[in-house]
Each structure stands twice: as C-alpha cells, then as structure tokens.
mmCIF file of N, CA and C in Angstrom:
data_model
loop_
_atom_site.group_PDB
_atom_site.id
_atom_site.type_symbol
_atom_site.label_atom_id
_atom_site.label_comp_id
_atom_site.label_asym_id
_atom_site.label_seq_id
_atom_site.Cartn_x
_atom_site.Cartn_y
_atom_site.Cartn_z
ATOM 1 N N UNK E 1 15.177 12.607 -6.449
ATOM 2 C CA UNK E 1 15.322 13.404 -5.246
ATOM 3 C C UNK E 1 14.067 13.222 -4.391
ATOM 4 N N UNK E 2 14.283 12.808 -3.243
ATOM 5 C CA UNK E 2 12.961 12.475 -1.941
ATOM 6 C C UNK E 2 13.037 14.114 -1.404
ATOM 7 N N UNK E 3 11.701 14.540 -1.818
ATOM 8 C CA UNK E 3 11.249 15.478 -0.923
ATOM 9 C C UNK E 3 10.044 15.473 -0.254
ATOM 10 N N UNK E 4 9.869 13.903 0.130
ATOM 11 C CA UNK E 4 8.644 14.255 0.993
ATOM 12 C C UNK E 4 7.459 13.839 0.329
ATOM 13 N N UNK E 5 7.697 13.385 -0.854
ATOM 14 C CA UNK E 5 6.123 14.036 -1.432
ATOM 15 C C UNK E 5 5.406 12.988 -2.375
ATOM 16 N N UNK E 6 4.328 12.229 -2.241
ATOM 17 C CA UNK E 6 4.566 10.855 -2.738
ATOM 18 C C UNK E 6 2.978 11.110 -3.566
ATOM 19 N N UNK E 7 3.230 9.875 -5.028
ATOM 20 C CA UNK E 7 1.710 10.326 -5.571
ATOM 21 C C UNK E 7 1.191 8.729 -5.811
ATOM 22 N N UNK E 8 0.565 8.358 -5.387
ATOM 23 C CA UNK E 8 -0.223 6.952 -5.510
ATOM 24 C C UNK E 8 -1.083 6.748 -6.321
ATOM 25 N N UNK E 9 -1.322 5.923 -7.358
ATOM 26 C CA UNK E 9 -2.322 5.677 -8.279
ATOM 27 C C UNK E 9 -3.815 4.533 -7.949
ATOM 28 N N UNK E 10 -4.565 4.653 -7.831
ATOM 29 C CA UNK E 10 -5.491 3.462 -7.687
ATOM 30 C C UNK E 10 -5.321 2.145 -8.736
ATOM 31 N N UNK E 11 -4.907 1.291 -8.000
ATOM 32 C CA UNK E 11 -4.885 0.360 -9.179
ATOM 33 C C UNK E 11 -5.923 -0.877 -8.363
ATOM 34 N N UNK E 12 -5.976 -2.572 -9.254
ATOM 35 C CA UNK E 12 -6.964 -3.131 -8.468
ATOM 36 C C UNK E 12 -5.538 -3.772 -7.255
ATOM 37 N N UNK E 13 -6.415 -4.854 -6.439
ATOM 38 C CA UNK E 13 -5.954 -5.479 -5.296
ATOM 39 C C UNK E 13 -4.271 -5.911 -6.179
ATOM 40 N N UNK E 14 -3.615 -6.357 -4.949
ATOM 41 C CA UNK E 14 -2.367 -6.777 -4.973
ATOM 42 C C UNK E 14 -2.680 -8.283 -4.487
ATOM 43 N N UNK E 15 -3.504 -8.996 -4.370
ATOM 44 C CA UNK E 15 -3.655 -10.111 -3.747
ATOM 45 C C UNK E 15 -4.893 -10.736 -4.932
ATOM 46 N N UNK E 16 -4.337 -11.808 -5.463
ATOM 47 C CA UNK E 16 -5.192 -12.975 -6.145
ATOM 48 C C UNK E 16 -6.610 -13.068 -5.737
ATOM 49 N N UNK E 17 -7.845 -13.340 -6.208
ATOM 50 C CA UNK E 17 -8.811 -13.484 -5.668
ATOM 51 C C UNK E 17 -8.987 -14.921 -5.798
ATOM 52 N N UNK E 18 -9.507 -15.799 -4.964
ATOM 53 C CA UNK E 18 -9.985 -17.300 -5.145
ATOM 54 C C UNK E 18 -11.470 -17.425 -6.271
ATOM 55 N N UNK E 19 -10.314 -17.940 -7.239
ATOM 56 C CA UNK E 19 -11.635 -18.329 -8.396
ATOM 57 C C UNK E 19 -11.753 -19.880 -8.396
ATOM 58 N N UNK E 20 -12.945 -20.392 -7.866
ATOM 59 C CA UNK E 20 -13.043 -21.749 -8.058
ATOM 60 C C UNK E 20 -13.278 -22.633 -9.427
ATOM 61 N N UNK E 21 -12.457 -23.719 -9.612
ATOM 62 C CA UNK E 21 -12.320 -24.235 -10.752
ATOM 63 C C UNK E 21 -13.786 -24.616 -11.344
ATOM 64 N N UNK E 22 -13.881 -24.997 -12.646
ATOM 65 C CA UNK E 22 -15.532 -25.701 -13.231
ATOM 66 C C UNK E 22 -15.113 -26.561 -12.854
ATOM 67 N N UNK E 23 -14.534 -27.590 -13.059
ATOM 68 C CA UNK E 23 -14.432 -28.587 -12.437
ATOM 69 C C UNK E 23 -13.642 -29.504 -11.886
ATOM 70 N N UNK E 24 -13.831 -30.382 -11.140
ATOM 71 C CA UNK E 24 -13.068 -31.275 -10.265
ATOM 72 C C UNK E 24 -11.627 -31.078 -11.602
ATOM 73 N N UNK E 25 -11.205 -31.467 -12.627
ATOM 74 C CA UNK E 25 -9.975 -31.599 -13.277
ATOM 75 C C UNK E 25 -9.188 -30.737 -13.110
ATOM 76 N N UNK E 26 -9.779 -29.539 -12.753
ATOM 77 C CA UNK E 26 -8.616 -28.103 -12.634
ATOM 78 C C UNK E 26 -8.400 -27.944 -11.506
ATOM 79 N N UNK E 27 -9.296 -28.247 -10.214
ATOM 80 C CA UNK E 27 -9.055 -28.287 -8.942
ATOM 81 C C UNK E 27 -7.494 -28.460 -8.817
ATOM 82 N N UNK E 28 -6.754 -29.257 -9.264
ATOM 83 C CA UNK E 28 -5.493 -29.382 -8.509
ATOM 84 C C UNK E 28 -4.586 -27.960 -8.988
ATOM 85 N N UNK E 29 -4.446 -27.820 -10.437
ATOM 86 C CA UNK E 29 -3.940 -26.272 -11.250
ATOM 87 C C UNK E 29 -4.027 -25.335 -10.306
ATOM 88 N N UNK E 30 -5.557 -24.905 -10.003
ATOM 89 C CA UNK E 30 -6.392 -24.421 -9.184
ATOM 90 C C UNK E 30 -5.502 -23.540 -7.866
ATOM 91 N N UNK E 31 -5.427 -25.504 -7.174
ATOM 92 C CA UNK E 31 -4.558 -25.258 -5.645
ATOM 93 C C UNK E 31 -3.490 -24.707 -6.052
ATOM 94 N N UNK E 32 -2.205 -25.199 -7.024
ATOM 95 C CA UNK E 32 -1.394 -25.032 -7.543
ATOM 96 C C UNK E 32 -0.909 -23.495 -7.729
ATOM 97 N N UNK E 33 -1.952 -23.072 -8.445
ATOM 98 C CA UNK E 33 -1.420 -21.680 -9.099
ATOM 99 C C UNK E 33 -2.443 -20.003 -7.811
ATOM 100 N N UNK E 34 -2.754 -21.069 -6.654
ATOM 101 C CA UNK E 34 -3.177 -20.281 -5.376
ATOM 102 C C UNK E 34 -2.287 -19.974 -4.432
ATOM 103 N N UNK E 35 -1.044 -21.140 -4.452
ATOM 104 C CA UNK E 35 -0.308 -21.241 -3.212
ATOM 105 C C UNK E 35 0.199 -19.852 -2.737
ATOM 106 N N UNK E 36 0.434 -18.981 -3.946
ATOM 107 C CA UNK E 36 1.504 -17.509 -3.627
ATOM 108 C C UNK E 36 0.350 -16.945 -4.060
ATOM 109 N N UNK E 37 -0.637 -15.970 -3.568
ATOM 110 C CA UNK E 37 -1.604 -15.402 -3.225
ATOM 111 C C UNK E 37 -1.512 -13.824 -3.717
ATOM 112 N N UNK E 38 0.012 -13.798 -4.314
ATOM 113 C CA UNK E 38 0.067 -12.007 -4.415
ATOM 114 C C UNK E 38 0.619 -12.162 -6.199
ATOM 115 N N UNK E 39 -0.047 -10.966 -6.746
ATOM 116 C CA UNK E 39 0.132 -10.808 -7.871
ATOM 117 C C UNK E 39 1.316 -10.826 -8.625
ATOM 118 N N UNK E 40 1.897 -11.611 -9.719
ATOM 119 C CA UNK E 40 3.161 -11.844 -10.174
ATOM 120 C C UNK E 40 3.154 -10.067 -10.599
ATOM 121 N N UNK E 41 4.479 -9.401 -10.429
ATOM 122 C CA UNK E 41 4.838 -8.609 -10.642
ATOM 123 C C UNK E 41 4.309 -7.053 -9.471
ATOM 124 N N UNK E 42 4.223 -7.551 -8.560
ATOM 125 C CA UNK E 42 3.736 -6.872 -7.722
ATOM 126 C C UNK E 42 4.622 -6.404 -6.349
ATOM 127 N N UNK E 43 5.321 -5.371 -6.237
ATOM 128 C CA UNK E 43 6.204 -5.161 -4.793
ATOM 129 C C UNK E 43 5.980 -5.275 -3.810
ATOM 130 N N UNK E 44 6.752 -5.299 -2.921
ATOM 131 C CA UNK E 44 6.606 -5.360 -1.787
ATOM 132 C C UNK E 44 5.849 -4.119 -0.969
ATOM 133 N N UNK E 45 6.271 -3.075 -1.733
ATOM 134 C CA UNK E 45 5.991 -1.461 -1.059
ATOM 135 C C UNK E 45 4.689 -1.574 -1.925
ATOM 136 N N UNK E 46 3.985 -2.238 -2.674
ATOM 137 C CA UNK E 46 2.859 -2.373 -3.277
ATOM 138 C C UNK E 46 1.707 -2.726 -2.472
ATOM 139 N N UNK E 47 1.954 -3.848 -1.540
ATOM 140 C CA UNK E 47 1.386 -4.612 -0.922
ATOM 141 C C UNK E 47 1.744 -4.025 0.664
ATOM 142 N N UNK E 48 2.607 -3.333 1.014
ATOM 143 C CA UNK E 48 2.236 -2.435 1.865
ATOM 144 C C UNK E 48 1.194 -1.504 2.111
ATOM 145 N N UNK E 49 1.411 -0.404 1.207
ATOM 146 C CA UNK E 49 0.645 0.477 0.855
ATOM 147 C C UNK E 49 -0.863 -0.045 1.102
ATOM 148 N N UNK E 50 -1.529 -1.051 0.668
ATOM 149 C CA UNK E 50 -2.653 -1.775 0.110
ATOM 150 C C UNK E 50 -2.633 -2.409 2.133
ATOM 151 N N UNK E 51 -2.020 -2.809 2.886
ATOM 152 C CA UNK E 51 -2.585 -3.091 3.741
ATOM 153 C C UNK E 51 -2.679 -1.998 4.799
ATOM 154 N N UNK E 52 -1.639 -1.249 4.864
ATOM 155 C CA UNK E 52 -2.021 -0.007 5.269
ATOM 156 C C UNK E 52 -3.587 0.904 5.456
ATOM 157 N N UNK E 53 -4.061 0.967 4.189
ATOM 158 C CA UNK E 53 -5.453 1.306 3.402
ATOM 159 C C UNK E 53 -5.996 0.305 4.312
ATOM 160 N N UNK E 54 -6.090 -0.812 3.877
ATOM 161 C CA UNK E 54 -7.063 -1.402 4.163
ATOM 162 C C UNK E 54 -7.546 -1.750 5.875
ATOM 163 N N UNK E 55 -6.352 -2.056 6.284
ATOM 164 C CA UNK E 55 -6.326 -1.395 8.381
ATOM 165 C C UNK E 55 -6.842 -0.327 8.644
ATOM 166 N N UNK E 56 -7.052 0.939 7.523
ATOM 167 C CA UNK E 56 -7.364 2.034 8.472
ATOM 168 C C UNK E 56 -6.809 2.779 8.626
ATOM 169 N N UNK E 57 -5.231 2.599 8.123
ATOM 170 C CA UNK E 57 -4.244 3.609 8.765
ATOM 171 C C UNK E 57 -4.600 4.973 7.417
ATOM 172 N N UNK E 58 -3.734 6.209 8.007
ATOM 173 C CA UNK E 58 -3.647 7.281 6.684
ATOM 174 C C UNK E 58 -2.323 6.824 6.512
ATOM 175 N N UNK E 59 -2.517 7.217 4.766
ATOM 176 C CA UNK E 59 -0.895 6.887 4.740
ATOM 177 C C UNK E 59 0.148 8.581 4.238
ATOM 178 N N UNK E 60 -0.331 8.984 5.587
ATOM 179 C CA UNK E 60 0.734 10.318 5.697
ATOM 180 C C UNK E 60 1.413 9.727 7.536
ATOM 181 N N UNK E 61 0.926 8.498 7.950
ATOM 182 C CA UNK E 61 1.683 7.990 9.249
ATOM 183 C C UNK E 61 2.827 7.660 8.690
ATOM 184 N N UNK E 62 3.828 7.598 9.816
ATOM 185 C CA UNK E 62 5.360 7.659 9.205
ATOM 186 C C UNK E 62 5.407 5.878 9.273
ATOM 187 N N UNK E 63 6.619 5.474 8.484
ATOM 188 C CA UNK E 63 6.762 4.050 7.900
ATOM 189 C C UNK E 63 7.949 3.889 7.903
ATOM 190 N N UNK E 64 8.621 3.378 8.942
ATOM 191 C CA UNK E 64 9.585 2.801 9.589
ATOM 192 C C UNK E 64 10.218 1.267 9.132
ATOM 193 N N UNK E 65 11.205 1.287 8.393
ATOM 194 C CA UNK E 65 11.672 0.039 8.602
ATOM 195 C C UNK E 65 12.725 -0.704 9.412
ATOM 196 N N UNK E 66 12.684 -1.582 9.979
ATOM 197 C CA UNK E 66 13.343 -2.200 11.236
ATOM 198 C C UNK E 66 13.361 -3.730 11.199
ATOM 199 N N UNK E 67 15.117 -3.981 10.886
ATOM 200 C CA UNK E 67 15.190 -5.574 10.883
ATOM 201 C C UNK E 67 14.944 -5.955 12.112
ATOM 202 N N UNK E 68 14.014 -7.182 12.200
ATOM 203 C CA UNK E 68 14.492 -7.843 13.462
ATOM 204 C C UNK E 68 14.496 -9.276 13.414
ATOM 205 N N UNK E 69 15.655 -10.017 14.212
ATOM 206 C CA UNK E 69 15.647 -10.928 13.649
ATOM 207 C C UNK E 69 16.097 -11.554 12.369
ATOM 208 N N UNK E 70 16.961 -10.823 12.111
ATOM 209 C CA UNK E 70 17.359 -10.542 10.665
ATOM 210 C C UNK E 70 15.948 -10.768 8.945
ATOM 211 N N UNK E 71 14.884 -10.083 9.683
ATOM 212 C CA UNK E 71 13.791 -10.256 9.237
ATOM 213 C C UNK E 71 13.435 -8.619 9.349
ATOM 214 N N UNK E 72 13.118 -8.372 7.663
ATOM 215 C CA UNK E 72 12.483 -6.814 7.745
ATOM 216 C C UNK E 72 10.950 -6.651 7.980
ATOM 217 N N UNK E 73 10.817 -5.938 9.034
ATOM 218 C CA UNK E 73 9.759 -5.355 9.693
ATOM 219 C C UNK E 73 9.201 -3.585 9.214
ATOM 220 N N UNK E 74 8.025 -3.485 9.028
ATOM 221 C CA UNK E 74 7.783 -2.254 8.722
ATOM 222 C C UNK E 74 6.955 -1.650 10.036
ATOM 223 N N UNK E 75 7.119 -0.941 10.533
ATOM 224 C CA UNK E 75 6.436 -0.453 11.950
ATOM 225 C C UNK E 75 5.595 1.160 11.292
ATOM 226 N N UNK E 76 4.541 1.007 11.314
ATOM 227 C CA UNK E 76 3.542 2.283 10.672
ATOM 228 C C UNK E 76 2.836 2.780 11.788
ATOM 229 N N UNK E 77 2.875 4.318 11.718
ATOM 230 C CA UNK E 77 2.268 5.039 12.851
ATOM 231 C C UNK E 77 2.600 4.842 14.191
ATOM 232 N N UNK E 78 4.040 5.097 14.346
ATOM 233 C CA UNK E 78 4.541 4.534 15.699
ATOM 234 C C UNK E 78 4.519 3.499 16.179
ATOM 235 N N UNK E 79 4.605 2.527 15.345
ATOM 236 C CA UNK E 79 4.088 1.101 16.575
ATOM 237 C C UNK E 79 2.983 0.748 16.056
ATOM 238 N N UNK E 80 1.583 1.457 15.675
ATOM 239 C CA UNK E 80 0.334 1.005 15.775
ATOM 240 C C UNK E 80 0.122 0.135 14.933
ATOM 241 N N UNK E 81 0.511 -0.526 13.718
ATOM 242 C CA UNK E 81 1.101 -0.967 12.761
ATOM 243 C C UNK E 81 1.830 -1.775 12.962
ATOM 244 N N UNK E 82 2.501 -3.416 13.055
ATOM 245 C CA UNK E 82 3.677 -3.756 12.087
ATOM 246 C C UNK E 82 3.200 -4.864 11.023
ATOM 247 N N UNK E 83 3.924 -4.730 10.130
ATOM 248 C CA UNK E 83 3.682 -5.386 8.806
ATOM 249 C C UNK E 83 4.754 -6.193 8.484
ATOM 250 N N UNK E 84 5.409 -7.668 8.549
ATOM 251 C CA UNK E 84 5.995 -8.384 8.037
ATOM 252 C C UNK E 84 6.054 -9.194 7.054
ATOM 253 N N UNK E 85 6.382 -9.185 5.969
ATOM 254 C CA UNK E 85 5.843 -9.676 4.305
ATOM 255 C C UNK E 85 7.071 -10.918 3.983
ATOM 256 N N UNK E 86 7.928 -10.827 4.943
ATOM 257 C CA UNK E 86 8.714 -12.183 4.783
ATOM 258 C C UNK E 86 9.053 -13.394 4.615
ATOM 259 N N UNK E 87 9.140 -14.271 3.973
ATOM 260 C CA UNK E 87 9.530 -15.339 3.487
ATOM 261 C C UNK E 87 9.469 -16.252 4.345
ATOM 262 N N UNK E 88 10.211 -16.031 5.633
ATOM 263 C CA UNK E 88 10.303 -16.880 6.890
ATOM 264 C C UNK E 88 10.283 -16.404 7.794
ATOM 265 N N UNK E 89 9.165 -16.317 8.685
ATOM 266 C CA UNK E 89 8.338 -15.352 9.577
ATOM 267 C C UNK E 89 9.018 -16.728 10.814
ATOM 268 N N UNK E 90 9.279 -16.389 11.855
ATOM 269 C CA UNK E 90 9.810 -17.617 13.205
ATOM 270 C C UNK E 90 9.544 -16.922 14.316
ATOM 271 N N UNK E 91 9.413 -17.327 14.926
ATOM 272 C CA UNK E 91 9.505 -17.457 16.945
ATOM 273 C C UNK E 91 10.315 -16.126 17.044
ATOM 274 N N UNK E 92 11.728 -16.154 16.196
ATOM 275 C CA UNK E 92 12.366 -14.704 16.827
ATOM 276 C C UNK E 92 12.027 -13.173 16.330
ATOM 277 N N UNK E 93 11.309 -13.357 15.439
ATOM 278 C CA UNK E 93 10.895 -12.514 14.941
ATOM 279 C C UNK E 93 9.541 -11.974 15.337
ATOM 280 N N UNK E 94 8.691 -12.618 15.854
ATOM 281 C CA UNK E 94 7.570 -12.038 16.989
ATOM 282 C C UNK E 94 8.157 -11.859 18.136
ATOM 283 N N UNK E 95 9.102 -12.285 18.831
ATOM 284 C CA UNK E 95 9.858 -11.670 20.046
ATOM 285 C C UNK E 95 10.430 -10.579 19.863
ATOM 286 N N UNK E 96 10.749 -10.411 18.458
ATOM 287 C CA UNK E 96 11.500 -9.119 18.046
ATOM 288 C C UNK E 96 10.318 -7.804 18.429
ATOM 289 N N UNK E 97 9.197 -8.467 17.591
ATOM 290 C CA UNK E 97 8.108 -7.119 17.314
ATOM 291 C C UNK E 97 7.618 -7.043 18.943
ATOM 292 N N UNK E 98 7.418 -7.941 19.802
ATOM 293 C CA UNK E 98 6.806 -7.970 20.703
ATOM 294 C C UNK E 98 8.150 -6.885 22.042
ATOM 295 N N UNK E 99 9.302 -6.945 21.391
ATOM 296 C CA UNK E 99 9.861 -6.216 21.981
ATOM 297 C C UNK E 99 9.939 -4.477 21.826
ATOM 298 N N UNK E 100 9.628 -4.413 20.278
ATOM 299 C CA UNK E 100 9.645 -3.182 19.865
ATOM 300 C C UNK E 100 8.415 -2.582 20.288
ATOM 301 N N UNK E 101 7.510 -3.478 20.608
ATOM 302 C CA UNK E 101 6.412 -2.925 20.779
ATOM 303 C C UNK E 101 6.092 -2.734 22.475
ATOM 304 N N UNK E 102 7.046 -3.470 23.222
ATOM 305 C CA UNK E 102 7.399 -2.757 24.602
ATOM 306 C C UNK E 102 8.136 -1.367 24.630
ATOM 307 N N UNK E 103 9.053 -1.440 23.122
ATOM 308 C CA UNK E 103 9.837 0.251 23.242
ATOM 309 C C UNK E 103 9.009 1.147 22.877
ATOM 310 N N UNK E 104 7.939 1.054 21.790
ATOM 311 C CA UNK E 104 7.287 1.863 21.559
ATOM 312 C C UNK E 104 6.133 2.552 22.287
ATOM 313 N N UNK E 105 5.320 1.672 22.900
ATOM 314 C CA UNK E 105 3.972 1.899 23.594
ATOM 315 C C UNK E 105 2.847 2.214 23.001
ATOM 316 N N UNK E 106 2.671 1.635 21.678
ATOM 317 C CA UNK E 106 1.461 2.665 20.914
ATOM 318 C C UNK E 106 0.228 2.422 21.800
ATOM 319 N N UNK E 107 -1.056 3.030 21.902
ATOM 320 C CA UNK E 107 -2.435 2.577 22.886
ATOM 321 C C UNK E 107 -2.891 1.660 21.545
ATOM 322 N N UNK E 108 -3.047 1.082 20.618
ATOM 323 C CA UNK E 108 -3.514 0.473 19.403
ATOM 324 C C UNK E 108 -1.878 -0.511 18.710
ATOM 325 N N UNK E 109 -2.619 -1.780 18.467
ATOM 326 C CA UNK E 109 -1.751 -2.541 18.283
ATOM 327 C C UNK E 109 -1.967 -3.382 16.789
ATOM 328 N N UNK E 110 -1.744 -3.457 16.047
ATOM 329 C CA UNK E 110 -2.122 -4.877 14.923
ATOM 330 C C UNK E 110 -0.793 -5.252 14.031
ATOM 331 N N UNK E 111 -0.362 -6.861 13.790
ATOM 332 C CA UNK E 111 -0.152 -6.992 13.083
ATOM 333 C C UNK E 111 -0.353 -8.129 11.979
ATOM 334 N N UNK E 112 0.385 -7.677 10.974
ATOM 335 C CA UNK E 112 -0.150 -8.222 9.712
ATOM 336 C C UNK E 112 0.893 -8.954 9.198
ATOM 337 N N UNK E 113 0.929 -10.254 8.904
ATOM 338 C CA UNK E 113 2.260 -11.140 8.416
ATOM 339 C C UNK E 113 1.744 -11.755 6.622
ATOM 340 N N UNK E 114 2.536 -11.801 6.427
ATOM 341 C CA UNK E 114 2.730 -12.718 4.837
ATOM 342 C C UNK E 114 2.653 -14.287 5.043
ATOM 343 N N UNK E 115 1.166 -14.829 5.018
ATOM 344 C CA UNK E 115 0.666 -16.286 5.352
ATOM 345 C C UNK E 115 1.749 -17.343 4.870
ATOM 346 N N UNK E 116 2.229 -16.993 3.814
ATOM 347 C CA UNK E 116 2.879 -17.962 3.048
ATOM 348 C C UNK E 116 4.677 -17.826 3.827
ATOM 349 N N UNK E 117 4.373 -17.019 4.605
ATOM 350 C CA UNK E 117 5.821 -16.381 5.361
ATOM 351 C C UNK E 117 6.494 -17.464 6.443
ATOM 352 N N UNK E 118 5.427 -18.116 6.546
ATOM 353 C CA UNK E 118 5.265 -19.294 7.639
ATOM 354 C C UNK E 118 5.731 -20.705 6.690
ATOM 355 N N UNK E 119 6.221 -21.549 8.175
ATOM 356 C CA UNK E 119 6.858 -22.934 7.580
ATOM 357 C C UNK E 119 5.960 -23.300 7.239
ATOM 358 N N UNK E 120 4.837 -23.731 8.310
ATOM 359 C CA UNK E 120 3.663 -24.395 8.402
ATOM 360 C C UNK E 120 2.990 -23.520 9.716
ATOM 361 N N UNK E 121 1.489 -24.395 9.928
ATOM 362 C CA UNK E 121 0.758 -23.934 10.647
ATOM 363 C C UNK E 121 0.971 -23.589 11.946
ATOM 364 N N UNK E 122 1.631 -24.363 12.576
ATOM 365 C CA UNK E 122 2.337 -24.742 13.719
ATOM 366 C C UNK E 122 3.212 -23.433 14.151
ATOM 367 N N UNK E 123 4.173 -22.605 12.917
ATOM 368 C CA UNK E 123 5.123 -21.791 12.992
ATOM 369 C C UNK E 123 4.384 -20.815 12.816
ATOM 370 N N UNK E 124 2.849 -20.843 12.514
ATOM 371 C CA UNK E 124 1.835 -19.857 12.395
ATOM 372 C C UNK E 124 1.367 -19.414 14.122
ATOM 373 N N UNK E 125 0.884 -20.676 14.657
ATOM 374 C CA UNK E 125 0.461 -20.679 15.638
ATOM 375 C C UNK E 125 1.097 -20.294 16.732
ATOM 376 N N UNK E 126 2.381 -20.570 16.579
ATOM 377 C CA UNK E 126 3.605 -20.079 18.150
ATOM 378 C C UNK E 126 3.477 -18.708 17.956
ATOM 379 N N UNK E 127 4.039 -17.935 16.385
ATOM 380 C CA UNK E 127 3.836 -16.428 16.356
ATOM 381 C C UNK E 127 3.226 -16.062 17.220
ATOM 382 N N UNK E 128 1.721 -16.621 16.536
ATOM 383 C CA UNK E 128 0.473 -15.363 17.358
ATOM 384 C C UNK E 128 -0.064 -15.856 18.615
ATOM 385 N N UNK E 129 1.021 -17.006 19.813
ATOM 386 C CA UNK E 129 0.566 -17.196 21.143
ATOM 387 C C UNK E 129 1.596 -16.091 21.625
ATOM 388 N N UNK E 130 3.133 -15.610 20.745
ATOM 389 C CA UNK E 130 4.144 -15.345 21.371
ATOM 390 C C UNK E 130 3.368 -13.236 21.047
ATOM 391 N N UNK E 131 2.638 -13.234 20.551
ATOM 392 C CA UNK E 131 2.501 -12.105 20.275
ATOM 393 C C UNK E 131 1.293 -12.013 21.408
ATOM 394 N N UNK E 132 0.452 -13.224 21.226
ATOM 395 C CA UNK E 132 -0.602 -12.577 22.055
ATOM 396 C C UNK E 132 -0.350 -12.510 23.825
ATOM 397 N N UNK E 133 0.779 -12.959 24.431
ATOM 398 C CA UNK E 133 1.527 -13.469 25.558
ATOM 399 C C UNK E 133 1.909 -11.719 25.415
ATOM 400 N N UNK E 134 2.246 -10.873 24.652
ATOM 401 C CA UNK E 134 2.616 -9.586 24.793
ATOM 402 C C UNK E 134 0.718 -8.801 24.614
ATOM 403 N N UNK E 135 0.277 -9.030 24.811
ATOM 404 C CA UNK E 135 -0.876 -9.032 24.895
ATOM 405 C C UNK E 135 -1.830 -8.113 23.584
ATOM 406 N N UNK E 136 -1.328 -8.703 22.448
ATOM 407 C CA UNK E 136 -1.810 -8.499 21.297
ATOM 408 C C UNK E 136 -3.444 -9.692 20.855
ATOM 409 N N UNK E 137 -4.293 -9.272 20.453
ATOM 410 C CA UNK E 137 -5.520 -8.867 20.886
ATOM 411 C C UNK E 137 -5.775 -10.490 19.240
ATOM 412 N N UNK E 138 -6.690 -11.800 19.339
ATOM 413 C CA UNK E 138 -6.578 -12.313 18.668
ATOM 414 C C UNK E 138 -7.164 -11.794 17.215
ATOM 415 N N UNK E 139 -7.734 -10.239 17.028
ATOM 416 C CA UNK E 139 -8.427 -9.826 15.812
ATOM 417 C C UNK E 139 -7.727 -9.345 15.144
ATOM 418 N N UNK E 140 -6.348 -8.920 16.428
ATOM 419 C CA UNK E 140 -5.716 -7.483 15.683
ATOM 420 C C UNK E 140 -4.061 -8.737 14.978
ATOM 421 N N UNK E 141 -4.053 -10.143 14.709
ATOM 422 C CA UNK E 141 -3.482 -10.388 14.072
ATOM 423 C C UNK E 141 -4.029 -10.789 13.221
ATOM 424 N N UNK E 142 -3.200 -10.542 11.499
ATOM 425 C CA UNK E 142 -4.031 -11.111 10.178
ATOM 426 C C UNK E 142 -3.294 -11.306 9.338
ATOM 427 N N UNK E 143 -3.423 -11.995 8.888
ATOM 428 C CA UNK E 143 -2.843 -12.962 7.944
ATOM 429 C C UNK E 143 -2.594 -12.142 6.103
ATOM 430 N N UNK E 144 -1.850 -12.490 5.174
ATOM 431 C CA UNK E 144 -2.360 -12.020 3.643
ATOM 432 C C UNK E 144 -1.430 -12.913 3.012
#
C-alpha cells in the first residue's frame, strides 16, 4: 500500500568506479568489463535516486514519469530535473524534453542521460545542440 511515505538506505555508488589495470594484459578485460558503467544488479529507481542526490535536488520534489518519444523520461521538481536512463536516447527524444520543458517553465534546468544510452558520439552530440538550441546551459547537461 503507497502512502506517501518512502525509507531509503545509504548504500555505496550505483556506478562502477574506473580501476586501472596493473598491466598492459588486462587493459583490454579492463575496457571490456567498463563498457556498462552501472552496477550488475542495480535499478533503475536506484540510479535515480543517486542522481537526484547528487544534482542537489531534495528528494521530497515530486518525480514524474513521462514517455516521450516512446522513451521514459523522469521529470523531478517540476521540470528542474529530467533524467533519461534509456537504452536509446535520439534526436526525438530531446525534442520531446525540450518541449516539455517549454510546457513546464521551470527558472533552473539540467539534464542527465545514460552515456551508454547513445548510438555513438555523434547521437551524443545532436542531443545536447538540440537541447542547447532550447537554451539549456552546456554544464547543466551530464552524462552517467
């Protein structure tokens, strides 16, 4: 039964730390077992939570979820917030947020995408011209 009322535990990061190999032989393992950056067994609402915190936000701001693009979007604190952790982050899906974020109006803007969410760099780079063309700020996008 949801009444509102949520209890969070401290646990460590949800995100891998870069441990560099001893030597050149493991380097490739290394790259290998870096590519997915978030902890095996770790949720999605895990790794929310954890960027939430770490932006700044409180997490008594309300947490909105909103497909767009047929891509789930989490919109935190009205707008001030969005968080996309998706698989395949595209062009329509920053037009999406960049629209919601004309409906919303928050005065504070950031968002935060899932690095590995991207084809390549390229599908990295259109995002955050199509976000910053809505005039999202180049600090307040970040990567995990």
């Amino acid at each position: 039964m949801d009444i509102g009322f949520r209890v969070f535990q401290l646990d460590t990061s949800n995100l891998k730390k870069w441990q560099p190999p001893k030597d050149d032989e493991e380097l490739e393992q290394t790259l290998v077992e870096s590519v997915s950056n978030i902890l095996p067994g770790r949720t999605e609402e895990d790794l929310l939570y954890e960027i939430i915190l770490k932006m700044g936000f409180d997490l008594a701001w309300p947490i909105e979820t909103r497909t767009v693009a047929d891509t789930q979007v989490f919109v935190v604190a009205d707008g001030a917030l969005f968080i996309c952790l998706a698989d395949r982050i595209t062009p329509a899906v920053a037009e999406g947020m960049a629209q919601l974020h004309r409906e919303l109006a928050p005065e504070v803007w950031k968002v935060v995408c899932r690095d590995t969410g991207f084809r390549d760099d390229a599908a990295k780079v259109n995002v955050r011209e199509i976000l910053k063309a809505e005039g999202l700020d180049d600090a307040a996008f970040v990567t995990v």
